[in-house]
Coordinates of C-alpha atoms and ligand atoms in Angstrom, one line a residue:
M189 CA -120.5 180.1 11.6
S190 CA -119.2 179.3 8.3
D191 CA -121.5 178.0 5.6
A192 CA -119.8 174.6 5.2
F193 CA -122.3 171.4 5.8
V194 CA -119.9 169.6 8.1
S195 CA -117.5 171.9 10.2
L196 CA -115.0 170.8 12.6
A197 CA -113.7 173.8 14.4
G198 CA -110.7 173.5 16.8
L199 CA -111.4 170.1 17.7
T200 CA -109.2 168.3 20.2
L201 CA -109.6 164.4 20.3
S202 CA -108.0 162.8 23.3
Y203 CA -107.7 159.3 25.0
G204 CA -107.1 159.9 28.4
E205 CA -103.8 162.0 28.6
T206 CA -103.0 161.3 24.9
V207 CA -104.1 163.7 22.7
A208 CA -104.4 162.0 19.0
V209 CA -105.9 165.0 17.4
P210 CA -105.1 168.6 18.3
D211 CA -106.9 171.5 17.3
L212 CA -108.5 170.1 14.2
D213 CA -110.1 172.9 11.6
L214 CA -112.0 171.2 8.7
D215 CA -115.0 171.9 6.4
I216 CA -116.7 169.8 4.3
A217 CA -119.4 171.1 1.6
E218 CA -122.5 169.4 0.8
G219 CA -122.2 166.7 -1.4
E220 CA -118.5 166.5 -1.5
L221 CA -116.7 163.1 -1.3
I222 CA -113.6 163.8 1.2
A223 CA -110.7 161.2 1.4
L224 CA -109.2 161.1 4.5
L225 CA -105.6 160.2 3.8
G226 CA -102.4 159.5 5.9
P227 CA -100.2 156.8 7.7
S228 CA -101.7 154.3 10.4
G229 CA -102.0 156.1 13.4
C230 CA -102.5 159.7 12.2
G231 CA -105.9 160.2 13.4
K232 CA -108.1 159.1 10.7
T233 CA -110.6 156.9 12.8
T234 CA -110.2 159.3 15.8
T235 CA -111.6 162.1 13.5
M236 CA -114.5 159.7 12.1
R237 CA -115.6 158.7 15.6
A238 CA -115.7 162.3 16.9
I239 CA -117.9 163.5 13.5
A240 CA -120.3 160.4 14.6
G241 CA -120.5 161.2 17.8
L242 CA -118.8 157.9 19.3
L243 CA -115.8 160.0 21.0
T244 CA -116.5 163.1 23.0
P245 CA -114.2 166.2 22.0
A246 CA -111.9 167.5 24.6
R247 CA -112.3 171.1 23.0
G248 CA -113.5 172.4 19.8
R249 CA -117.0 172.0 18.0
I250 CA -118.8 170.0 15.5
V251 CA -121.6 171.5 13.3
I252 CA -123.6 169.5 11.2
D253 CA -126.1 170.9 8.3
G254 CA -126.1 174.2 10.7
E255 CA -127.0 172.4 14.0
D256 CA -124.2 172.3 16.5
V257 CA -123.9 168.8 17.3
T258 CA -120.7 168.5 19.5
R259 CA -122.8 167.2 22.6
T260 CA -125.4 165.5 20.3
P261 CA -125.7 161.7 21.0
A262 CA -124.5 159.3 18.2
N263 CA -128.0 158.2 17.2
K264 CA -129.3 161.6 16.6
R265 CA -126.7 163.0 14.4
G266 CA -128.1 161.6 11.3
I267 CA -124.7 160.0 10.2
G268 CA -124.4 156.7 8.5
L269 CA -121.4 154.6 9.2
V270 CA -119.6 151.9 7.4
F271 CA -116.5 150.6 8.9
Q272 CA -113.8 148.2 8.3
S273 CA -115.5 145.4 9.8
Y274 CA -118.9 146.0 8.4
A275 CA -120.6 144.1 11.5
L276 CA -123.5 142.9 9.3
F277 CA -126.1 140.7 11.5
P278 CA -125.2 137.0 10.6
H279 CA -128.7 135.8 11.8
L280 CA -130.9 138.2 9.3
S281 CA -131.1 137.8 5.6
A282 CA -129.6 140.4 3.6
F283 CA -132.8 141.9 3.2
E284 CA -133.5 142.3 7.1
N285 CA -130.1 143.8 7.3
V286 CA -130.9 146.5 5.1
A287 CA -134.3 147.0 6.8
F288 CA -133.1 146.7 10.2
G289 CA -132.8 150.5 10.7
L290 CA -136.1 151.5 9.3
R291 CA -137.8 149.1 11.3
L292 CA -136.0 150.6 14.5
R293 CA -137.5 153.7 13.2
K294 CA -140.9 152.0 13.3
R295 CA -141.8 152.9 9.7
P296 CA -144.6 151.5 7.7
E297 CA -144.1 148.1 6.3
A298 CA -144.7 149.4 2.7
E299 CA -142.1 151.8 3.5
I300 CA -139.6 149.5 4.7
R301 CA -140.3 146.9 1.8
A302 CA -139.9 150.0 -1.0
R303 CA -136.8 151.5 0.8
A304 CA -134.7 148.1 1.2
E305 CA -135.4 147.4 -2.3
A306 CA -134.4 150.4 -3.6
G307 CA -131.5 150.2 -1.4
M308 CA -130.2 146.8 -2.6
A309 CA -130.9 147.6 -6.1
T310 CA -128.6 151.1 -5.7
V311 CA -125.6 148.7 -4.6
G312 CA -126.6 145.8 -7.4
L313 CA -127.6 143.3 -4.7
T314 CA -131.5 142.6 -6.3
G315 CA -131.9 139.0 -5.9
F316 CA -129.7 138.4 -2.9
E317 CA -132.6 139.7 -0.7
G318 CA -132.8 136.0 1.1
R319 CA -129.1 135.3 1.8
R320 CA -127.6 135.5 5.0
P321 CA -124.3 137.7 5.0
A322 CA -122.2 134.2 5.4
E323 CA -123.5 133.2 2.1
M324 CA -122.3 136.1 0.4
S325 CA -118.9 137.0 -1.2
G326 CA -116.8 139.6 0.9
G327 CA -117.8 142.4 -1.8
Q328 CA -121.4 141.5 -1.5
Q329 CA -121.1 141.9 2.2
Q330 CA -119.5 145.1 1.6
R331 CA -122.2 146.4 -0.7
L332 CA -124.7 145.0 1.8
A333 CA -123.2 147.3 4.5
L334 CA -123.3 150.2 2.2
A335 CA -126.9 149.8 1.4
R336 CA -127.8 149.3 5.1
S337 CA -126.3 152.8 5.9
L338 CA -127.8 154.5 2.5
V339 CA -131.4 153.6 3.1
M340 CA -131.4 155.8 6.6
E341 CA -130.8 158.5 4.2
P342 CA -127.9 160.0 6.6
K343 CA -127.2 163.5 6.3
V344 CA -123.2 162.1 5.9
L345 CA -121.9 158.9 5.2
L346 CA -118.5 157.9 7.2
L347 CA -116.8 155.4 5.5
D348 CA -113.4 153.9 7.3
E349 CA -111.5 151.6 5.0
P350 CA -114.6 150.0 3.9
L351 CA -112.6 148.4 1.0
S352 CA -110.0 147.2 2.8
N353 CA -111.1 143.6 3.2
L354 CA -111.2 143.2 -0.8
D355 CA -109.2 141.8 -3.5
A356 CA -107.5 144.2 -5.7
R357 CA -110.3 143.7 -8.6
L358 CA -113.2 144.1 -6.1
R359 CA -111.7 146.9 -4.9
L360 CA -111.7 148.8 -8.1
D361 CA -115.0 147.7 -8.6
M362 CA -116.4 149.0 -5.4
R363 CA -114.6 152.1 -5.9
N364 CA -116.4 152.7 -9.2
E365 CA -119.9 151.7 -7.5
L366 CA -119.0 153.9 -4.5
Q367 CA -118.3 157.0 -6.7
R368 CA -121.6 156.4 -8.6
V369 CA -123.8 156.0 -5.4
Q370 CA -122.1 159.2 -4.0
K371 CA -123.0 161.0 -7.5
D372 CA -126.7 159.8 -7.5
T373 CA -127.4 160.3 -3.9
G374 CA -125.6 163.5 -3.5
I375 CA -124.7 162.3 -0.1
T376 CA -121.6 163.8 1.8
M377 CA -119.2 161.3 2.4
V378 CA -115.9 161.0 4.3
F379 CA -113.7 158.1 3.2
V380 CA -110.8 157.1 5.3
T381 CA -108.2 155.1 3.4
H382 CA -104.3 155.1 3.7
D383 CA -104.1 154.1 0.1
Q384 CA -103.1 156.9 -2.2
S385 CA -104.3 155.8 -5.4
E386 CA -107.8 155.2 -3.9
A387 CA -108.1 158.7 -2.5
L388 CA -106.8 160.0 -5.9
A389 CA -109.5 157.9 -7.7
L390 CA -112.4 158.8 -5.6
A391 CA -112.3 161.8 -3.8
D392 CA -113.3 165.4 -4.6
R393 CA -111.0 166.3 -2.0
I394 CA -108.2 164.8 -0.3
V395 CA -107.5 165.9 3.1
L396 CA -103.8 164.4 4.2
M397 CA -103.2 164.1 7.9
K398 CA -100.0 163.7 9.9
D399 CA -99.9 163.1 13.6
G400 CA -103.4 164.3 14.0
R401 CA -102.7 167.3 12.0
I402 CA -103.9 168.1 8.5
E403 CA -100.8 168.7 6.6
Q404 CA -102.6 169.3 3.0
S405 CA -105.7 169.5 1.6
G406 CA -106.8 169.8 -2.2
P407 CA -108.2 168.4 -5.0
P408 CA -106.3 165.3 -6.0
A409 CA -104.7 166.6 -9.2
E410 CA -103.4 169.3 -7.0
L411 CA -102.1 167.0 -4.2
Y412 CA -100.6 164.7 -6.9
A413 CA -99.0 167.5 -9.0
E414 CA -98.2 169.8 -6.2
P415 CA -97.6 168.2 -2.8
A416 CA -96.3 171.2 -0.7
T417 CA -94.1 169.5 2.0
R418 CA -91.9 166.4 1.9
F419 CA -94.1 164.3 3.8
A420 CA -96.7 164.9 1.4
A421 CA -94.5 164.5 -1.6
D422 CA -93.4 161.5 -0.3
F423 CA -96.8 160.0 0.6
M424 CA -97.9 161.0 -2.9
G425 CA -95.4 158.7 -4.9
F426 CA -92.6 161.2 -5.2
E427 CA -90.0 158.6 -3.9
N428 CA -86.7 160.1 -4.6
I429 CA -86.4 163.2 -2.3
F430 CA -83.1 165.0 -1.9
G431 CA -81.8 168.2 0.0
V432 CA -80.0 170.9 -2.0
E433 CA -76.6 172.2 -1.1
G434 CA -75.1 174.8 -3.5
P435 CA -74.6 172.7 -7.0
D436 CA -75.6 169.4 -5.5
L437 CA -77.9 167.0 -4.6
V438 CA -77.3 165.5 -1.1
S439 CA -78.5 162.7 1.0
E440 CA -77.1 161.1 4.0
T441 CA -75.0 158.9 2.3
G442 CA -73.4 161.3 -0.3
R443 CA -73.9 164.0 -3.0
L444 CA -74.2 164.5 -6.8
P445 CA -73.9 167.3 -9.0
L446 CA -77.2 168.4 -9.8
G447 CA -76.2 170.0 -13.4
Y448 CA -78.7 173.0 -13.0
P449 CA -79.2 175.9 -10.5
T450 CA -82.3 175.9 -8.1
D451 CA -83.5 177.9 -5.6
S452 CA -85.1 175.1 -3.8
P453 CA -83.8 173.6 -0.6
I454 CA -85.7 170.1 -1.6
L455 CA -86.0 168.6 -4.9
A456 CA -88.1 165.5 -5.4
W457 CA -88.9 163.1 -8.5
R458 CA -91.3 160.4 -9.1
P459 CA -90.0 157.3 -10.4
D460 CA -91.4 158.0 -13.8
G461 CA -89.7 161.5 -13.6
V462 CA -86.4 159.7 -13.7
A463 CA -84.6 159.1 -17.0
V464 CA -82.7 155.9 -17.5
G465 CA -80.3 154.8 -20.3
A466 CA -78.5 158.1 -20.7
G467 CA -77.7 161.2 -18.3
P468 CA -74.6 162.5 -16.6
H469 CA -75.2 160.5 -13.6
S470 CA -74.4 156.6 -13.2
G471 CA -75.5 154.0 -10.6
R472 CA -75.9 150.3 -10.1
V473 CA -79.2 148.3 -10.9
T474 CA -79.9 146.6 -7.2
A475 CA -83.4 145.7 -8.2
S476 CA -85.0 145.2 -11.6
S477 CA -89.0 144.1 -11.7
F478 CA -91.4 143.9 -14.8
A479 CA -94.4 146.0 -14.1
G480 CA -96.5 145.5 -17.0
G481 CA -96.3 149.0 -18.6
H482 CA -92.7 149.7 -17.5
R483 CA -89.8 148.3 -15.5
E484 CA -88.9 149.3 -12.2
Y485 CA -85.4 149.8 -11.1
V486 CA -83.7 150.3 -8.0
I487 CA -80.1 152.1 -8.5
D488 CA -77.6 152.4 -5.9
C489 CA -75.8 155.8 -6.3
P490 CA -73.8 158.2 -3.9
L491 CA -77.2 159.7 -2.9
G492 CA -78.1 156.4 -2.0
R493 CA -81.1 154.3 -3.8
I494 CA -83.0 155.9 -6.9
K495 CA -86.4 154.4 -7.9
A496 CA -86.8 154.9 -11.6
N497 CA -89.1 153.4 -14.1
A498 CA -88.2 152.6 -17.5
P499 CA -90.2 152.2 -20.5
I500 CA -90.8 148.7 -21.2
D501 CA -89.5 148.8 -24.9
T502 CA -86.0 149.8 -23.5
A503 CA -83.4 147.3 -23.3
E504 CA -83.2 145.7 -19.8
V505 CA -80.0 146.5 -17.7
P506 CA -79.4 143.5 -15.7
L507 CA -78.7 143.1 -12.1
G508 CA -75.2 144.2 -10.9
R509 CA -74.4 146.5 -13.9
D510 CA -74.1 150.0 -14.0
I511 CA -76.9 152.4 -15.7
A512 CA -77.0 155.7 -16.4
F513 CA -79.6 158.0 -15.3
D514 CA -80.9 161.8 -15.1
L515 CA -82.7 163.5 -12.5
P516 CA -84.4 166.0 -14.9
Q517 CA -85.1 169.7 -14.1
A518 CA -88.4 169.2 -16.2
T519 CA -89.8 166.6 -13.7
A520 CA -88.3 167.9 -10.6
R521 CA -90.6 169.0 -7.9
P522 CA -89.2 171.7 -5.7
L523 CA -90.2 171.5 -2.1
A524 CA -89.9 174.1 0.8
A525 CA -87.5 173.0 3.7
Ligands
ATP733 N1 -108.9 153.5 22.3 C1 -107.7 154.1 22.2 N2 -106.8 154.4 23.5 C2 -105.7 155.0 23.5 N3 -105.3 155.7 22.2 C3 -105.9 155.2 20.9 C4 -106.9 154.7 21.1 N4 -107.4 154.8 19.7 C5 -106.6 155.1 19.1 N5 -105.5 155.5 19.6 C6 -104.4 156.5 19.3 O1 -104.7 157.5 18.7 C7 -103.8 157.6 17.4 C8 -104.8 157.8 16.1 O2 -105.5 156.4 16.0 P1 -106.3 156.3 15.0 O3 -107.2 155.1 15.0 O4 -107.4 157.5 14.8 O5 -105.5 156.2 13.5 P2 -105.8 156.0 12.1 O6 -105.1 157.1 11.5 O7 -106.9 155.5 11.9 O8 -104.5 154.8 11.9 P3 -104.9 153.4 10.8 O9 -104.7 153.7 9.6 O10 -104.1 152.6 11.3 O11 -106.6 152.8 11.1 C9 -102.8 156.6 17.8 O12 -101.7 157.2 18.0 C10 -103.4 155.6 18.6 O13 -102.5 154.8 18.7
MG734 MG1 -108.0 153.6 11.3

């Protein structure tokens, strides 16, 4: 048995005949904040449901805190859940929503009061005790859902896209809040998102999934700088990915001389790794948009579309004009075939 706090071993998860997750292995350390990242349908929620005990694995084992819980009912696993629809009780006050689980456990009134108040304070909702969920903003409801889970002192807290209903600003605030709560409480958390920037900002480790399998797993900085596969690179923002054949970059639409030697069968560049305004290549500007600190170009060239970010202090090249660009060796990410 591994010394991981949460260990998924050979986990196969099916819906009837459909295998959503085949043979998954994942170890999570105590206190770790894991982001499960991946496109829609890759098995993130399915994996979370299995950890929570809401889905019985067809094969494999789930160990939490040294105990095999594969056949343990959901309510005996010590897991907290915050899902996308946070399912607050509409007829209960905020305080009673948070206190609900403790009441079910028949804790003494004084303890319920103290823990629920502390839980509301943790998520910054002191003063909102008497409100009904309908009288609170989306972000406040989200925090209430978080508090409701936290007061149960779960061994593991599972969060399935808990920020997806929030506007951009609130999302950022909640992101920071979550990170702080996690560091303060030391609770092991698995956080599902399909937003790579959210995963990068929050996680100790990103687990990138594809078709029910782990494509790559590592610290955010590693996935960001060193995606191992074409899929991982694409997901982590390398929007320009081309094959290499002899001295040329190739795509389905054409080829372009690379201009320097490489051993890699595939090279990838982020938009900000493409140099514009000078360089050996040329293409037509088909889109140009102001993005605050930089300008985003889409350039039509023999390889197809190139996405390039230009510093905002460089002269804008209008739509339909030709623009020179370079795909520099220094910013190229080599990928295996
Ligand atoms: N109740 C179900 N019955 C049958 N198939 C299901 C069921 N729930 C999910 N699936 C299938 O299992 C696969 C994984 O689904 P899952 O919900 O885990 O994806 P996800 O990664 O959470 O996606 P999203 O980002 O869209 O939430 C998908 O192919 C999906 O169609
Ligand atoms: Mg999901």
